[in-house]
mmCIF file of C-alpha atoms and ligand atoms in Angstrom:
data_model
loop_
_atom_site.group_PDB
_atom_site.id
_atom_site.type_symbol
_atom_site.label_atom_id
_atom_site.label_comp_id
_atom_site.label_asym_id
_atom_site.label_seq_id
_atom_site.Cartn_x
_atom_site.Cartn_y
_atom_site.Cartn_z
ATOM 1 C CA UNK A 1 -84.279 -44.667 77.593
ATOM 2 C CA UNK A 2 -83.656 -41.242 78.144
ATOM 3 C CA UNK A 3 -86.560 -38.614 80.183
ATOM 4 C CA UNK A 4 -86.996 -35.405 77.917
ATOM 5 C CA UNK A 5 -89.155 -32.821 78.583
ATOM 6 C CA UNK A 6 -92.944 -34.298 77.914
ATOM 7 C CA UNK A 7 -91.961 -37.397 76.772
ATOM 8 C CA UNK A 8 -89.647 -40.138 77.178
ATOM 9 C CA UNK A 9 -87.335 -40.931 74.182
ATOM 10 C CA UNK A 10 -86.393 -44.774 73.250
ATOM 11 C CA UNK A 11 -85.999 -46.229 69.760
ATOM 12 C CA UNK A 12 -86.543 -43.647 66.874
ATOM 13 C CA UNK A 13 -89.553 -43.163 65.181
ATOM 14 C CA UNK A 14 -89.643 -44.850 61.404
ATOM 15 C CA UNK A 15 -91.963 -41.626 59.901
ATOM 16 C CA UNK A 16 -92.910 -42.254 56.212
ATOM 17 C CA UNK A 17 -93.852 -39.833 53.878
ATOM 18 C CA UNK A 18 -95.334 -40.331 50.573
ATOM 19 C CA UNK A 19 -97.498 -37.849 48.410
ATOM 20 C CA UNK A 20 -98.418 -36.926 45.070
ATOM 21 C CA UNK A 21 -95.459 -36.264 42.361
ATOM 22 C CA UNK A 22 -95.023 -32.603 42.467
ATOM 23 C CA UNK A 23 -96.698 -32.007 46.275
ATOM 24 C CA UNK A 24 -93.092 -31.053 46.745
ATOM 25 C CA UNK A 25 -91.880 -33.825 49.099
ATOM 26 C CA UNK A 26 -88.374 -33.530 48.305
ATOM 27 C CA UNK A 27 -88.059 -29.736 49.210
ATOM 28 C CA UNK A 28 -90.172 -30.141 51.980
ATOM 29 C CA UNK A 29 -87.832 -33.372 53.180
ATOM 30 C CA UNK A 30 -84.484 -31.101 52.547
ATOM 31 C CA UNK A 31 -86.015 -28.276 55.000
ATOM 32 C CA UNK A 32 -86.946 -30.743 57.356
ATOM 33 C CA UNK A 33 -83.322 -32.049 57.033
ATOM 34 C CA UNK A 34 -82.116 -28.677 57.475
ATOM 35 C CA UNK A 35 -83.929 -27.268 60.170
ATOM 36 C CA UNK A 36 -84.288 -30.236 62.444
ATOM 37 C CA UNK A 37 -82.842 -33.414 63.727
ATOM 38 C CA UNK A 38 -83.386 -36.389 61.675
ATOM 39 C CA UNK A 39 -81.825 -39.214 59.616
ATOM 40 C CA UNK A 40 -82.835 -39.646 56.459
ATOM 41 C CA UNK A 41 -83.161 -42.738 54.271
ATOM 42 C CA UNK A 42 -81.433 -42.632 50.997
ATOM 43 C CA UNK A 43 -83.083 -44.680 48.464
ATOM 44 C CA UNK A 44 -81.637 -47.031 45.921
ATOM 45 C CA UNK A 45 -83.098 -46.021 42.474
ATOM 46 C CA UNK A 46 -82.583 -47.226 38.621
ATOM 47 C CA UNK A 47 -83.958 -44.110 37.144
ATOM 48 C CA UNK A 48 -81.861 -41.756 35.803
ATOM 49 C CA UNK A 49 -80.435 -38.629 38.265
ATOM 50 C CA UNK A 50 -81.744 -35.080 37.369
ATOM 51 C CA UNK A 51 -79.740 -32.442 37.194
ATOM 52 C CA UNK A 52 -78.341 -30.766 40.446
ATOM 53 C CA UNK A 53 -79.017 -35.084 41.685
ATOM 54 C CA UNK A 54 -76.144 -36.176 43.629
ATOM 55 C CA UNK A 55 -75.096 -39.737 43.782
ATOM 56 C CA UNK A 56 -75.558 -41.145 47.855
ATOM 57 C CA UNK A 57 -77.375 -37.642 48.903
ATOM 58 C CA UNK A 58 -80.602 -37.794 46.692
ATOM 59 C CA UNK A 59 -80.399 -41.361 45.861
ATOM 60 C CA UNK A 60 -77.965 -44.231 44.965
ATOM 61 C CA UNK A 61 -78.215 -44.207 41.392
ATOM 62 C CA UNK A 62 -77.684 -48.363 40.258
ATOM 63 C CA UNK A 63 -78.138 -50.538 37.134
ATOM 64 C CA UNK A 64 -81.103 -52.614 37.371
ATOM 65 C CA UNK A 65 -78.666 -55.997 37.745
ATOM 66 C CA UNK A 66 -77.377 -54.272 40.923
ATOM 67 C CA UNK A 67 -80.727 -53.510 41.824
ATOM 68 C CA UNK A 68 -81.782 -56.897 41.729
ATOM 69 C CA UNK A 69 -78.343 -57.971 43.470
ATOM 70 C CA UNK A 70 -80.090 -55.852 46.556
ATOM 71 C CA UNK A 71 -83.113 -57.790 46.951
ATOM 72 C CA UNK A 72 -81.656 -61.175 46.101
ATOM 73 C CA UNK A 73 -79.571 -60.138 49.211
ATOM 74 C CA UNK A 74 -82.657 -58.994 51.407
ATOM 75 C CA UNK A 75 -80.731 -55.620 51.477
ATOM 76 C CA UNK A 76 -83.940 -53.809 50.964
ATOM 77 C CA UNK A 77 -86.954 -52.935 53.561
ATOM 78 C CA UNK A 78 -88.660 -52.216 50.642
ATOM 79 C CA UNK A 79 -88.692 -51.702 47.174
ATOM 80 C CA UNK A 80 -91.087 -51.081 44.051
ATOM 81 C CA UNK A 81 -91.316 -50.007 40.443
ATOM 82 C CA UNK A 82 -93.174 -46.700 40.284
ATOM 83 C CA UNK A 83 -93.632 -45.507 36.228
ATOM 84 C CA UNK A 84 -91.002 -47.796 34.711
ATOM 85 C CA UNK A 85 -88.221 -47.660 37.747
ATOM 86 C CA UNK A 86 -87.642 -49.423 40.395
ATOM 87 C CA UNK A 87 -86.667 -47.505 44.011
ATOM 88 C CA UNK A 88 -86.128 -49.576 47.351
ATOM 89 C CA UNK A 89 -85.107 -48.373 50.801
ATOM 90 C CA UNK A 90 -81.575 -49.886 51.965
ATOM 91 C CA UNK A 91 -82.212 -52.112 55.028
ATOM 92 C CA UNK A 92 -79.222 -51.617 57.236
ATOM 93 C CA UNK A 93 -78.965 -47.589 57.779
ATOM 94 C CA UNK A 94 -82.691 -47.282 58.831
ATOM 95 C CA UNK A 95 -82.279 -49.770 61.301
ATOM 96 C CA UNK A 96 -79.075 -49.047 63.175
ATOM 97 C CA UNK A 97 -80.646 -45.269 62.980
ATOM 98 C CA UNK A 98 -83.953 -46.261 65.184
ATOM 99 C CA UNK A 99 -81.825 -48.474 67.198
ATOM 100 C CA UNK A 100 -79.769 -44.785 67.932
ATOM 101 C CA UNK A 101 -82.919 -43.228 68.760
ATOM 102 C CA UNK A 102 -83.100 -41.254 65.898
ATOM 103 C CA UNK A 103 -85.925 -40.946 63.689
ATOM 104 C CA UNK A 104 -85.430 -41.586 59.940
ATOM 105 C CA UNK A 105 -87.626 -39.830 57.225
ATOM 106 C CA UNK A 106 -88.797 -42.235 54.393
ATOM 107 C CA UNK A 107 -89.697 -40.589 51.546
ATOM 108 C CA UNK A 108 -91.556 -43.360 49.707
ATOM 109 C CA UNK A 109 -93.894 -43.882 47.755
ATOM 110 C CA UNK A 110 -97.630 -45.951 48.469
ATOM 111 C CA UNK A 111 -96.648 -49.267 47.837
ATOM 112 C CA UNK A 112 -93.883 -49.191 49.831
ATOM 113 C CA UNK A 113 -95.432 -47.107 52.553
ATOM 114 C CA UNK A 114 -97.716 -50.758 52.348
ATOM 115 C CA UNK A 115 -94.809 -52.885 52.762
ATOM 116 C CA UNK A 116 -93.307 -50.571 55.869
ATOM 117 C CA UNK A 117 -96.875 -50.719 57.758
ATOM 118 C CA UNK A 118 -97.285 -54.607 57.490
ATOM 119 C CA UNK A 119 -93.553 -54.980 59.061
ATOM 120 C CA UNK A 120 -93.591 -51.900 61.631
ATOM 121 C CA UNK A 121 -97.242 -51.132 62.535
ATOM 122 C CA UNK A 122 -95.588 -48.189 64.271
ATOM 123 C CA UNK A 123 -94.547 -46.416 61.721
ATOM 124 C CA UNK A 124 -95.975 -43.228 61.423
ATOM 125 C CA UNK A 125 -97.345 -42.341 57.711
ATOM 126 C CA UNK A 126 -97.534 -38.782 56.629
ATOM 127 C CA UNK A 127 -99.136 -38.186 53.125
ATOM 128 C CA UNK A 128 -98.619 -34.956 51.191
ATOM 129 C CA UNK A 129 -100.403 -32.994 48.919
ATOM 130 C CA UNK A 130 -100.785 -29.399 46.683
ATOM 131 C CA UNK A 131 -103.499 -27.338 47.551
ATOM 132 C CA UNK A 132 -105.052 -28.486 44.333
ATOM 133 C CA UNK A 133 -104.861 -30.759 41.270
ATOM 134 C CA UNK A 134 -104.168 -27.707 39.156
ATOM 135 C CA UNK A 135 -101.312 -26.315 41.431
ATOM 136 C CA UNK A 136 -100.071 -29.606 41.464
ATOM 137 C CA UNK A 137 -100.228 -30.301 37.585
ATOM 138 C CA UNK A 138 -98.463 -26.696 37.181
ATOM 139 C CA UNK A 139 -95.545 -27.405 39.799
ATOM 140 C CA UNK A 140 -95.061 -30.594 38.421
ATOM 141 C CA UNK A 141 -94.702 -29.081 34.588
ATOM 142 C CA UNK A 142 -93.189 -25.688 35.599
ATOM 143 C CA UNK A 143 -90.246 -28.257 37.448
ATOM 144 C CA UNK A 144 -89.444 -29.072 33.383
ATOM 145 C CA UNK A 145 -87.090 -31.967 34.570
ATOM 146 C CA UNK A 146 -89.512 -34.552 32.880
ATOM 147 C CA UNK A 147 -91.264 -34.845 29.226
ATOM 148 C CA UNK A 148 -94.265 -34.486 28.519
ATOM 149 C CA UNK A 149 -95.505 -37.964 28.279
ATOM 150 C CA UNK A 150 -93.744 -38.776 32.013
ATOM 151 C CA UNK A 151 -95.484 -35.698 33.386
ATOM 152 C CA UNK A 152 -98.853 -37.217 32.414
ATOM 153 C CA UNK A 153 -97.919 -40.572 33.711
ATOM 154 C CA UNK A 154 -97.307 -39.230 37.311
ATOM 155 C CA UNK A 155 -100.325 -37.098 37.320
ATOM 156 C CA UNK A 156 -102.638 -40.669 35.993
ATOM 157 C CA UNK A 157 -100.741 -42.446 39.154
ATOM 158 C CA UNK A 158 -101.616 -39.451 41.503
ATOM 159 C CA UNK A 159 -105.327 -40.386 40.715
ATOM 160 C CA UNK A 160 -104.820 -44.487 41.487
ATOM 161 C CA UNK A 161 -103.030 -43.152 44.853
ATOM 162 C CA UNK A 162 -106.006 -41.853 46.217
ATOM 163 C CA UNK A 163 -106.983 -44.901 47.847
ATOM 164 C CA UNK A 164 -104.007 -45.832 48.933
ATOM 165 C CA UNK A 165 -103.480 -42.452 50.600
ATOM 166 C CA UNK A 166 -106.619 -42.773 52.438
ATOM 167 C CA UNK A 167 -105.268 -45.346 54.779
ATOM 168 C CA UNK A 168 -102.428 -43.065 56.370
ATOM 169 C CA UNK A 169 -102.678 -41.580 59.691
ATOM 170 C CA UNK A 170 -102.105 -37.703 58.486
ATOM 171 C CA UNK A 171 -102.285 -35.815 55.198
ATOM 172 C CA UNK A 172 -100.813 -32.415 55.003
ATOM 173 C CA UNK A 173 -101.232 -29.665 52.537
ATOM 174 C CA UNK A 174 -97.971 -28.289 51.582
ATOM 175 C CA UNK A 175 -99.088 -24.458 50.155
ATOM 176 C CA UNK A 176 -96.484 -22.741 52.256
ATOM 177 C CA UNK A 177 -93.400 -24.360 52.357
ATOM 178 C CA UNK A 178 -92.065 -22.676 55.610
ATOM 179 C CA UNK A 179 -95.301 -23.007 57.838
ATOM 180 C CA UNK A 180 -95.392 -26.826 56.407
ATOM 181 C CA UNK A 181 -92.315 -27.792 57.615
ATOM 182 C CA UNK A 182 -92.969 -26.768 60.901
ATOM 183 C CA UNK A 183 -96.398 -28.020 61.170
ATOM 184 C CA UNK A 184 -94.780 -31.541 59.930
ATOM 185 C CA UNK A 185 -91.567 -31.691 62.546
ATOM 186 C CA UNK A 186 -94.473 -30.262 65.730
ATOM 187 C CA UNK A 187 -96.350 -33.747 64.064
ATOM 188 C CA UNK A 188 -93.745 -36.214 63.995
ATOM 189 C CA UNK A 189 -92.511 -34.796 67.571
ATOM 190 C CA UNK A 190 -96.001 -35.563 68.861
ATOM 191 C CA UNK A 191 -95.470 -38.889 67.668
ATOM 192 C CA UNK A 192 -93.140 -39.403 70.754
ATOM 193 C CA UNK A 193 -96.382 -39.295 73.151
ATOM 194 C CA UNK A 194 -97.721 -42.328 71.497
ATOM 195 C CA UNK A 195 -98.172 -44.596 74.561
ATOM 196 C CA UNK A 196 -96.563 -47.610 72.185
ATOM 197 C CA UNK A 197 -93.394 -45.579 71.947
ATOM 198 C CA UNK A 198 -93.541 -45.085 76.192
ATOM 199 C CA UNK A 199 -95.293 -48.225 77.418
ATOM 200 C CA UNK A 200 -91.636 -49.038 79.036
ATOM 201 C CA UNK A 201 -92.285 -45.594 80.882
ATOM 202 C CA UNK A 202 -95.329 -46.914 82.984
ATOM 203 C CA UNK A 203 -93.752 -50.193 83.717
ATOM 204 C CA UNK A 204 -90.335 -48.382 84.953
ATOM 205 C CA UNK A 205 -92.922 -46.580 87.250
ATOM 206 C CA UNK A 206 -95.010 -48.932 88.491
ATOM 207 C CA UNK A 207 -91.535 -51.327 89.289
ATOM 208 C CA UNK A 208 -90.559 -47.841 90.945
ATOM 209 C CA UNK A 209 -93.582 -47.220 93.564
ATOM 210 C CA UNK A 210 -93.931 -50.433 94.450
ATOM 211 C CA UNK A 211 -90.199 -50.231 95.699
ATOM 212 C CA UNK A 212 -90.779 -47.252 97.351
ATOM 213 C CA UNK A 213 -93.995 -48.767 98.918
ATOM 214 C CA UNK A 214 -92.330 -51.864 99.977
ATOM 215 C CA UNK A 215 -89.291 -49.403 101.438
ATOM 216 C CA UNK A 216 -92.051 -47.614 103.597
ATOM 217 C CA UNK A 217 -93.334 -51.046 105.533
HETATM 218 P P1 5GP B 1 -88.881 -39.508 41.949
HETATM 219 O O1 5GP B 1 -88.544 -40.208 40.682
HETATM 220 O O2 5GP B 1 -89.803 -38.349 41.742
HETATM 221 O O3 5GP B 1 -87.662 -39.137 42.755
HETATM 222 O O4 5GP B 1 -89.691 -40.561 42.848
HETATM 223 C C1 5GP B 1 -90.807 -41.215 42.328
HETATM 224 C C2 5GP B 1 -91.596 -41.880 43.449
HETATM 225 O O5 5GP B 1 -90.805 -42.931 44.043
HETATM 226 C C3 5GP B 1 -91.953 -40.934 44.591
HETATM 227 O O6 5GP B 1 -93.295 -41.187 44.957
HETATM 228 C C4 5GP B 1 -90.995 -41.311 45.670
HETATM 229 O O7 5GP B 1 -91.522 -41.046 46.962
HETATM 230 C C5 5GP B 1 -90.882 -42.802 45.437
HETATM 231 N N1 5GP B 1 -89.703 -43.403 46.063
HETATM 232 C C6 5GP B 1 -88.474 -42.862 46.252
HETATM 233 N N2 5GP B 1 -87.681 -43.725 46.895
HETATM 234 C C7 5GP B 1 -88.411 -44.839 47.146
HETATM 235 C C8 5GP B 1 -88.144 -46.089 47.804
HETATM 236 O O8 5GP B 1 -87.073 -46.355 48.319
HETATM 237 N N3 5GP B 1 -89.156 -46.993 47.828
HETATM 238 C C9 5GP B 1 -90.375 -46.756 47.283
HETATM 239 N N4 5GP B 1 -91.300 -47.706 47.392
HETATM 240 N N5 5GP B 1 -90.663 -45.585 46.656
HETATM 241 C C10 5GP B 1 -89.708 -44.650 46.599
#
């Protein structure tokens, strides 16, 4: 454990972030990225890569008998089939990464975010959202990576999310991409207060004054 300003840093943080298809998670993950410290979690995926999707950066892109290699070998933390795919988080990199004391993004979706809060209650989970359904229907249709048919599919799932999204600990309205982004990294920061990430603190302390006390006699 290492004293910082404010707080005192041990293991990472696991922060999970989920949100409607089209909130813009993915640009608002890459800025985070950019901007800021963290370790990201690349998903395995059998859906298809867009274009401008690199293989190992955005996701790994596998066959589904590969896929199913992964969880045979309890490779995944994770893993679910969201409209037709399936997408798990690899096991091993999150893990050494919080053991580093770094925190790693998951950008998942709500039945994974499930899975991660039954095994880590401390997880933090961060759900994002449009401003609106509309701006939400037009940024997922204006992205034109998708048909038609897909398009509605992921706007039908945004309504059976609802629920689901209900039981996180933030939600955050992404309308300005910049002012988002640092709203979100202040959040996950403040995480680091959290009296289960710093219990060790107080017992450190307590061990300390009573030395000191006991020196004093
Ligand atoms: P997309 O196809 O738009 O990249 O992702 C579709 C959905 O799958 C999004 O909600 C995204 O957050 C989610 N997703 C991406 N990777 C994972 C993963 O490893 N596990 C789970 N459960 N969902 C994921």
């Amino acid at each position: 454990m290492s004293k910082h300003t404010g707080f005192v840093k041990g293991k990472g943080l696991l922060v999970v972030l989920s949100g409607f298809s089209g909130a813009g998670k993915s640009t608002l993950t890459k800025k985070l990225l950019a901007e800021y410290d963290y370790a990201y979690s690349v998903s395995a995926t059998t859906r298809k890569p867009r274009e401008g999707e690199v293989d190992g950066k955005d996701y790994y892109f596998v066959d589904r008998e590969t896929f199913e290699k992964l969880i045979a070998e309890d490779a995944l933390l994770e893993y679910n089939e969201y409209v037709g795919n399936f997408y798990g988080t690899p096991k091993e990199p999150v893990l050494g990464n919080l053991e580093n004391g770094k925190d790693v993004i998951l950008e998942i979706d709500v039945n994974g975010a499930r899975q991660i809060r039954k095994q880590y209650p401390e997880a933090v989970l961060i759900f994002v959202t449009a401003p609106s359904a509309r701006e939400l229907a037009e940024r997922l249709s204006g992205r034109g990576t998708e048909s038609v048919d897909v398009v509605i599919k992921r706007l039908t799932q945004s309504i059976k999310e609802k629920d689901d999204a209900l039981s996180y600990d933030y939600l955050i309205i992404n309308d300005d991409l910049e002012e988002t982004a640092k709203h979100l990294n202040s959040l996950i920061q403040d995480q680091h207060m959290r009296l289960s990430q710093q219990g060790k603190y107080l017992d450190d302390f307590v061990k300390e004054m009573k030395d000191l006390l006991a020196s004093l006699k």
